[in-house]
Amino acid sequence: MALGFIGTGVMGTGIINNLLKAGHHVTVYNRTQSKADEVISHGAVWADTPAEVAQQADIVFSMVGYPQDVEDVWTRDDGIFAGAKPGTILVDMTTSTPHLAEQLAQTGADLGFKVLDAPVSGGDIGAKSGTLTIMVGGEADVFEAVKPVFESIGQQIVHVGAAGKGQHMKMSNNIGVAATVITMAESLVYAKAAGLDLETAYNVWRQGAAGSWSIDNYTPRVLKGDFAAGFYAKHLLKDLRIALDAAKEMDIDLPNTALAEKLFAKLSVDHGDEGVQAIVKLWAAFSS
Ligand code: NAP
């Protein structure tokens, strides 16, 4: 199938490589062209604008950083909406706001396009290995049309409701991610202060009741001193702010998430470009 993909960062690169492996023709665009070199070396084709990507694709995906980046690549003069042919399916996989997803679905429908919001979970590892969880909002028949493509990049693919619901599901998920990453940090800080062997502690947690995906995937990185971004701290901060804004609109109180936002805001002042596991650096025992 002729696919378009905008955003060749950490997640986009892994996903595009799997789309290529599945035999799709993929046209790509990214703000910094050199970041597309890897997928181009695997067979992707470069286009100079999001509109040019959309002109050549039956399904166009975007996986950029922030909601304002999504708005930019979809709505600018040489953006996705400007280039897509009537009937094209447009899918935003960025973690963005439910409101923007609803707005893009409405504008897209007015212009004759079919739109899905499809944020993912599973991190850099899930993107590379094609084992992502994909949470999809939008019309059921459009979901069914894209499902075979999702199956080449993900393992758990769930239609969760109308436009915007994919993003709401992603928020409910990342509330848990933030909590478990902070829990990992506090468990490490406590274990270190108590003089416990940290490798042993990690193995005890992961096989016991404290186990979680974050413990499994982020603790080894901390123990190796690897703070490179699989999932940027600044992106988790963005997600927590989206979740808190949505919670406010729904008139619900999320005190744990509010605390997580404060901690990731503090971390992001100096370490936003590192991975979420850098949260341990807020404690003196891991700060150097
Ligand atoms: P990333 O490495 O920063 O990738 C984003 C890519 O989008 C970058 O290459 C960036 O270009 C490009 N981009 C941003 N704005 C653009 C624009 N206006 N026009 C064209 N290209 C643009 O981030 P990532 O880790 O892949 O994450 C992408 C999204 O997935 C985020 O919303 C994140 O929250 C979400 N997410 C991440 C993970 C994870 O574990 N990494 C997991 C689930 C969801 P430049 O190279 O020029 O910056």
CSV table of C-alpha atoms and ligand atoms in Angstrom, one decimal:
chain,number,residue,atom,x,y,z
A,1,MET,CA,0.0,0.0,0.0
A,2,ALA,CA,1.2,3.6,-0.6
A,3,LEU,CA,1.7,5.1,2.8
A,4,GLY,CA,3.0,8.5,3.9
A,5,PHE,CA,4.7,9.2,7.2
A,6,ILE,CA,5.6,12.5,8.8
A,7,GLY,CA,8.0,12.5,11.7
A,8,THR,CA,11.1,10.3,11.6
A,9,GLY,CA,12.1,10.7,15.3
A,10,VAL,CA,12.6,7.9,17.8
A,11,MET,CA,9.2,6.4,17.4
A,12,GLY,CA,8.6,7.2,13.7
A,13,THR,CA,11.9,5.6,12.7
A,14,GLY,CA,11.1,2.3,14.3
A,15,ILE,CA,7.5,2.3,13.0
A,16,ILE,CA,8.6,3.2,9.4
A,17,ASN,CA,11.2,0.4,9.4
A,18,ASN,CA,8.5,-2.1,10.3
A,19,LEU,CA,6.1,-0.7,7.6
A,20,LEU,CA,8.9,-1.1,5.0
A,21,LYS,CA,9.6,-4.7,6.3
A,22,ALA,CA,5.8,-5.4,5.8
A,23,GLY,CA,6.2,-4.5,2.1
A,24,HIS,CA,4.6,-1.0,2.1
A,25,HIS,CA,5.8,1.9,-0.1
A,26,VAL,CA,6.5,4.7,2.4
A,27,THR,CA,7.0,8.4,1.5
A,28,VAL,CA,8.4,10.4,4.4
A,29,TYR,CA,9.0,14.0,5.6
A,30,ASN,CA,10.7,15.4,8.7
A,31,ARG,CA,11.6,18.9,9.9
A,32,THR,CA,15.3,17.9,10.1
A,33,GLN,CA,15.9,16.0,6.9
A,34,SER,CA,19.0,14.1,8.2
A,35,LYS,CA,16.8,12.3,10.7
A,36,ALA,CA,15.2,10.5,7.8
A,37,ASP,CA,18.5,9.0,6.6
A,38,GLU,CA,18.0,5.7,8.4
A,39,VAL,CA,14.6,5.0,7.0
A,40,ILE,CA,15.6,6.2,3.5
A,41,SER,CA,18.5,3.7,3.7
A,42,HIS,CA,15.9,1.0,4.2
A,43,GLY,CA,13.8,2.0,1.2
A,44,ALA,CA,11.6,5.0,2.3
A,45,VAL,CA,11.3,7.9,-0.2
A,46,TRP,CA,11.8,11.5,0.8
A,47,ALA,CA,9.3,14.3,0.0
A,48,ASP,CA,10.0,18.0,0.6
A,49,THR,CA,6.7,18.9,2.3
A,50,PRO,CA,3.9,17.2,4.2
A,51,ALA,CA,1.6,18.1,1.3
A,52,GLU,CA,3.8,16.2,-1.1
A,53,VAL,CA,3.8,13.2,1.2
A,54,ALA,CA,0.0,13.3,1.3
A,55,GLN,CA,-0.3,13.6,-2.5
A,56,GLN,CA,1.4,10.2,-2.9
A,57,ALA,CA,-0.4,8.2,-0.2
A,58,ASP,CA,-3.6,6.3,0.5
A,59,ILE,CA,-3.0,6.6,4.2
A,60,VAL,CA,-0.9,9.3,5.8
A,61,PHE,CA,0.5,9.0,9.4
A,62,SER,CA,2.0,11.8,11.5
A,63,MET,CA,4.1,11.1,14.6
A,64,VAL,CA,5.6,14.5,15.6
A,65,GLY,CA,6.4,16.0,19.0
A,66,TYR,CA,3.7,18.3,20.4
A,67,PRO,CA,0.1,19.3,19.6
A,68,GLN,CA,1.4,22.5,17.9
A,69,ASP,CA,3.6,20.4,15.7
A,70,VAL,CA,0.5,18.3,14.7
A,71,GLU,CA,-1.4,21.5,13.9
A,72,ASP,CA,1.5,22.7,11.9
A,73,VAL,CA,2.0,19.6,9.7
A,74,TRP,CA,-1.7,19.1,9.1
A,75,THR,CA,-2.9,22.7,8.5
A,76,ARG,CA,-0.1,24.8,7.1
A,77,ASP,CA,-0.2,25.9,3.4
A,78,ASP,CA,2.0,23.0,2.3
A,79,GLY,CA,0.5,20.7,5.0
A,80,ILE,CA,-1.3,17.3,4.9
A,81,PHE,CA,-4.8,18.8,4.3
A,82,ALA,CA,-3.5,20.8,1.4
A,83,GLY,CA,-2.0,17.8,-0.4
A,84,ALA,CA,-4.3,14.9,0.4
A,85,LYS,CA,-6.6,13.5,-2.3
A,86,PRO,CA,-10.3,13.2,-1.4
A,87,GLY,CA,-11.0,9.9,0.5
A,88,THR,CA,-7.5,9.6,1.9
A,89,ILE,CA,-7.2,8.3,5.4
A,90,LEU,CA,-5.2,10.6,7.8
A,91,VAL,CA,-3.9,9.2,11.1
A,92,ASP,CA,-2.3,11.2,13.9
A,93,MET,CA,-0.1,8.9,16.1
A,94,THR,CA,1.4,11.8,18.1
A,95,THR,CA,0.4,11.9,21.8
A,96,SER,CA,-1.7,15.1,21.5
A,97,THR,CA,-4.8,16.7,22.9
A,98,PRO,CA,-8.3,15.1,22.6
A,99,HIS,CA,-9.6,18.5,21.5
A,100,LEU,CA,-7.2,18.8,18.6
A,101,ALA,CA,-8.0,15.2,17.6
A,102,GLU,CA,-11.7,16.1,17.5
A,103,GLN,CA,-11.0,19.3,15.6
A,104,LEU,CA,-8.9,17.6,13.0
A,105,ALA,CA,-11.5,14.9,12.5
A,106,GLN,CA,-14.2,17.6,12.0
A,107,THR,CA,-12.1,19.7,9.6
A,108,GLY,CA,-11.0,16.5,7.8
A,109,ALA,CA,-14.6,15.3,7.3
A,110,ASP,CA,-15.5,18.8,6.0
A,111,LEU,CA,-12.7,18.5,3.4
A,112,GLY,CA,-13.6,14.9,2.4
A,113,PHE,CA,-10.9,13.0,4.4
A,114,LYS,CA,-11.2,10.2,7.0
A,115,VAL,CA,-9.4,10.9,10.2
A,116,LEU,CA,-8.2,8.7,13.1
A,117,ASP,CA,-6.3,9.6,16.3
A,118,ALA,CA,-4.0,6.6,17.1
A,119,PRO,CA,-1.5,7.3,19.9
A,120,VAL,CA,0.7,4.4,21.0
A,121,SER,CA,2.3,2.9,24.0
A,122,GLY,CA,5.3,0.6,24.2
A,123,GLY,CA,8.2,3.1,23.9
A,124,ASP,CA,11.2,3.0,21.6
A,125,ILE,CA,11.5,-0.7,22.2
A,126,GLY,CA,7.9,-1.4,21.1
A,127,ALA,CA,8.3,0.8,18.0
A,128,LYS,CA,11.5,-1.1,17.0
A,129,SER,CA,10.1,-4.5,17.6
A,130,GLY,CA,6.6,-3.9,16.2
A,131,THR,CA,4.9,-4.6,19.5
A,132,LEU,CA,3.2,-1.3,20.2
A,133,THR,CA,-0.2,-0.9,21.8
A,134,ILE,CA,-2.3,1.4,19.5
A,135,MET,CA,-5.3,3.2,20.9
A,136,VAL,CA,-7.6,4.4,18.1
A,137,GLY,CA,-10.3,7.0,18.1
A,138,GLY,CA,-12.6,7.6,15.1
A,139,GLU,CA,-15.1,5.8,12.9
A,140,ALA,CA,-15.2,2.0,13.2
A,141,ASP,CA,-15.1,1.4,9.4
A,142,VAL,CA,-12.0,3.6,9.0
A,143,PHE,CA,-10.4,1.8,11.9
A,144,GLU,CA,-11.1,-1.5,10.1
A,145,ALA,CA,-9.5,-0.2,6.9
A,146,VAL,CA,-6.3,0.8,8.7
A,147,LYS,CA,-6.1,-2.2,11.0
A,148,PRO,CA,-4.0,-4.5,8.7
A,149,VAL,CA,-1.4,-1.7,8.6
A,150,PHE,CA,-1.5,-1.2,12.4
A,151,GLU,CA,-0.9,-5.0,12.7
A,152,SER,CA,2.5,-4.6,11.0
A,153,ILE,CA,3.6,-2.2,13.8
A,154,GLY,CA,1.7,-3.2,16.9
A,155,GLN,CA,0.5,-6.1,18.9
A,156,GLN,CA,-2.5,-4.7,20.9
A,157,ILE,CA,-4.7,-2.7,18.5
A,158,VAL,CA,-7.9,-1.3,20.1
A,159,HIS,CA,-10.7,0.9,18.7
A,160,VAL,CA,-11.7,2.8,21.8
A,161,GLY,CA,-14.4,5.1,20.5
A,162,ALA,CA,-15.1,8.3,18.5
A,163,ALA,CA,-12.5,10.9,17.5
A,164,GLY,CA,-10.5,12.1,20.5
A,165,LYS,CA,-11.0,8.9,22.5
A,166,GLY,CA,-7.7,7.5,21.4
A,167,GLN,CA,-6.0,10.5,23.0
A,168,HIS,CA,-8.1,10.1,26.2
A,169,MET,CA,-7.1,6.5,26.4
A,170,LYS,CA,-3.4,7.4,26.0
A,171,MET,CA,-3.8,10.0,28.8
A,172,SER,CA,-5.3,7.4,31.1
A,173,ASN,CA,-2.3,5.1,30.2
A,174,ASN,CA,0.4,7.8,30.7
A,175,ILE,CA,-1.0,8.7,34.1
A,176,GLY,CA,0.1,5.2,35.0
A,177,VAL,CA,3.5,5.5,33.2
A,178,ALA,CA,4.4,8.6,35.2
A,179,ALA,CA,3.4,7.0,38.5
A,180,THR,CA,5.4,3.9,37.8
A,181,VAL,CA,8.5,5.8,36.6
A,182,ILE,CA,8.5,7.9,39.8
A,183,THR,CA,7.9,4.7,41.8
A,184,MET,CA,11.0,3.1,40.2
A,185,ALA,CA,13.0,6.2,41.2
A,186,GLU,CA,11.8,6.2,44.8
A,187,SER,CA,12.4,2.4,45.2
A,188,LEU,CA,16.0,2.9,43.8
A,189,VAL,CA,16.6,5.8,46.1
A,190,TYR,CA,15.4,3.9,49.1
A,191,ALA,CA,17.3,0.7,48.3
A,192,LYS,CA,20.5,2.6,47.8
A,193,ALA,CA,20.2,4.5,51.1
A,194,ALA,CA,19.5,1.2,52.9
A,195,GLY,CA,22.7,-0.3,51.4
A,196,LEU,CA,20.9,-2.9,49.3
A,197,ASP,CA,22.4,-4.3,46.1
A,198,LEU,CA,20.4,-2.6,43.3
A,199,GLU,CA,20.6,-5.4,40.8
A,200,THR,CA,19.1,-7.8,43.4
A,201,ALA,CA,16.5,-5.2,44.3
A,202,TYR,CA,15.5,-4.8,40.6
A,203,ASN,CA,15.0,-8.6,40.3
A,204,VAL,CA,13.0,-8.8,43.5
A,205,TRP,CA,10.6,-6.0,42.4
A,206,ARG,CA,10.1,-7.2,38.8
A,207,GLN,CA,9.1,-10.7,39.9
A,208,GLY,CA,7.0,-9.5,42.8
A,209,ALA,CA,4.0,-7.3,43.4
A,210,ALA,CA,5.9,-4.1,42.5
A,211,GLY,CA,6.6,-5.3,39.0
A,212,SER,CA,5.7,-3.1,36.0
A,213,TRP,CA,6.7,-2.3,32.4
A,214,SER,CA,8.5,0.8,33.7
A,215,ILE,CA,10.4,-1.2,36.4
A,216,ASP,CA,11.4,-3.8,33.7
A,217,ASN,CA,12.4,-1.3,31.0
A,218,TYR,CA,13.8,1.7,32.8
A,219,THR,CA,15.6,0.3,35.9
A,220,PRO,CA,18.3,-1.4,33.8
A,221,ARG,CA,18.9,1.8,32.0
A,222,VAL,CA,19.4,3.7,35.3
A,223,LEU,CA,21.7,0.9,36.6
A,224,LYS,CA,23.8,1.2,33.4
A,225,GLY,CA,23.9,5.0,33.7
A,226,ASP,CA,22.0,5.2,30.4
A,227,PHE,CA,19.9,8.3,30.4
A,228,ALA,CA,19.4,8.7,26.7
A,229,ALA,CA,15.8,9.3,25.6
A,230,GLY,CA,13.7,6.3,24.6
A,231,PHE,CA,10.8,8.4,25.9
A,232,TYR,CA,11.8,12.1,26.4
A,233,ALA,CA,11.2,13.5,29.9
A,234,LYS,CA,9.9,16.7,28.1
A,235,HIS,CA,7.3,14.6,26.3
A,236,LEU,CA,6.0,13.0,29.4
A,237,LEU,CA,5.7,16.5,31.0
A,238,LYS,CA,3.6,17.5,27.9
A,239,ASP,CA,1.4,14.4,28.4
A,240,LEU,CA,0.8,15.1,32.1
A,241,ARG,CA,-0.2,18.7,31.3
A,242,ILE,CA,-2.7,17.5,28.7
A,243,ALA,CA,-4.1,15.0,31.2
A,244,LEU,CA,-4.4,17.6,33.9
A,245,ASP,CA,-6.2,20.0,31.5
A,246,ALA,CA,-8.6,17.3,30.4
A,247,ALA,CA,-9.2,16.3,34.1
A,248,LYS,CA,-10.0,19.9,34.9
A,249,GLU,CA,-12.6,20.1,32.2
A,250,MET,CA,-14.1,16.8,33.4
A,251,ASP,CA,-14.0,18.3,37.0
A,252,ILE,CA,-12.0,15.5,38.5
A,253,ASP,CA,-9.0,15.8,40.9
A,254,LEU,CA,-5.8,13.8,40.1
A,255,PRO,CA,-3.4,14.6,43.0
A,256,ASN,CA,-0.9,12.0,42.1
A,257,THR,CA,-0.7,13.2,38.5
A,258,ALA,CA,-0.4,16.8,39.7
A,259,LEU,CA,2.6,15.8,41.8
A,260,ALA,CA,4.1,13.9,38.8
A,261,GLU,CA,3.7,17.1,36.7
A,262,LYS,CA,5.6,19.1,39.3
A,263,LEU,CA,8.5,16.5,39.4
A,264,PHE,CA,8.8,16.3,35.6
A,265,ALA,CA,8.6,20.1,35.3
A,266,LYS,CA,11.5,20.3,37.7
A,267,LEU,CA,13.4,17.6,35.9
A,268,SER,CA,12.8,19.1,32.4
A,269,VAL,CA,14.5,22.4,33.3
A,270,ASP,CA,17.9,20.7,32.9
A,271,HIS,CA,17.1,17.2,31.7
A,272,GLY,CA,14.1,17.4,29.4
A,273,ASP,CA,16.0,16.0,26.5
A,274,GLU,CA,17.0,12.9,28.5
A,275,GLY,CA,14.8,9.9,29.0
A,276,VAL,CA,12.0,9.7,31.6
A,277,GLN,CA,14.3,7.4,33.7
A,278,ALA,CA,16.4,10.5,34.4
A,279,ILE,CA,13.8,11.3,37.1
A,280,VAL,CA,16.1,9.6,39.6
A,281,LYS,CA,18.5,12.6,39.1
A,282,LEU,CA,16.0,14.7,41.3
A,283,TRP,CA,17.5,12.8,44.2
A,284,ALA,CA,21.1,13.6,45.4
A,285,ALA,CA,22.1,9.9,45.4
A,286,PHE,CA,21.7,9.7,41.6
A,287,SER,CA,22.3,13.4,40.6
A,288,SER,CA,25.9,13.1,39.4
B,1,NAP,P1,11.0,12.7,18.6
B,1,NAP,O1,12.2,11.8,18.5
B,1,NAP,O2,11.3,14.1,19.0
B,1,NAP,O3,10.3,12.7,17.1
B,1,NAP,C1,9.4,13.6,16.6
B,1,NAP,C2,9.8,14.0,15.2
B,1,NAP,O4,8.9,14.8,14.7
B,1,NAP,C3,11.2,14.7,15.1
B,1,NAP,O5,12.0,14.0,14.2
B,1,NAP,C4,10.8,16.1,14.7
B,1,NAP,O6,11.7,16.7,13.8
B,1,NAP,C5,9.5,15.8,13.9
B,1,NAP,N1,8.7,17.1,13.9
B,1,NAP,C6,8.3,17.8,15.0
B,1,NAP,N2,7.6,18.9,14.6
B,1,NAP,C7,7.6,18.8,13.3
B,1,NAP,C8,7.1,19.7,12.3
B,1,NAP,N3,6.4,20.8,12.6
B,1,NAP,N4,7.3,19.4,11.0
B,1,NAP,C9,8.0,18.2,10.7
B,1,NAP,N5,8.5,17.4,11.5
B,1,NAP,C10,8.3,17.7,12.8
B,1,NAP,O7,9.9,12.2,19.5
B,1,NAP,P2,9.4,10.6,19.7
B,1,NAP,O8,10.0,10.0,20.9
B,1,NAP,O9,9.5,9.9,18.4
B,1,NAP,O10,7.9,10.9,20.1
B,1,NAP,C11,6.9,11.3,19.1
B,1,NAP,C12,5.5,11.4,19.8
B,1,NAP,O11,5.2,10.1,20.3
B,1,NAP,C13,5.5,12.3,20.9
B,1,NAP,O12,4.2,13.0,21.0
B,1,NAP,C14,5.6,11.4,22.1
B,1,NAP,O13,5.0,12.0,23.3
B,1,NAP,C15,4.9,10.2,21.6
B,1,NAP,N6,5.3,8.9,22.2
B,1,NAP,C16,6.6,8.6,22.5
B,1,NAP,C17,7.0,7.4,23.0
B,1,NAP,C18,8.4,7.1,23.3
B,1,NAP,O14,8.7,6.2,24.2
B,1,NAP,N7,9.4,7.7,22.7
B,1,NAP,C19,6.0,6.5,23.3
B,1,NAP,C20,4.7,6.7,23.0
B,1,NAP,C21,4.4,8.0,22.5
B,1,NAP,P3,13.1,17.3,14.3
B,1,NAP,O15,14.0,16.1,14.1
B,1,NAP,O16,13.4,18.4,13.5
B,1,NAP,O17,13.0,17.6,15.8
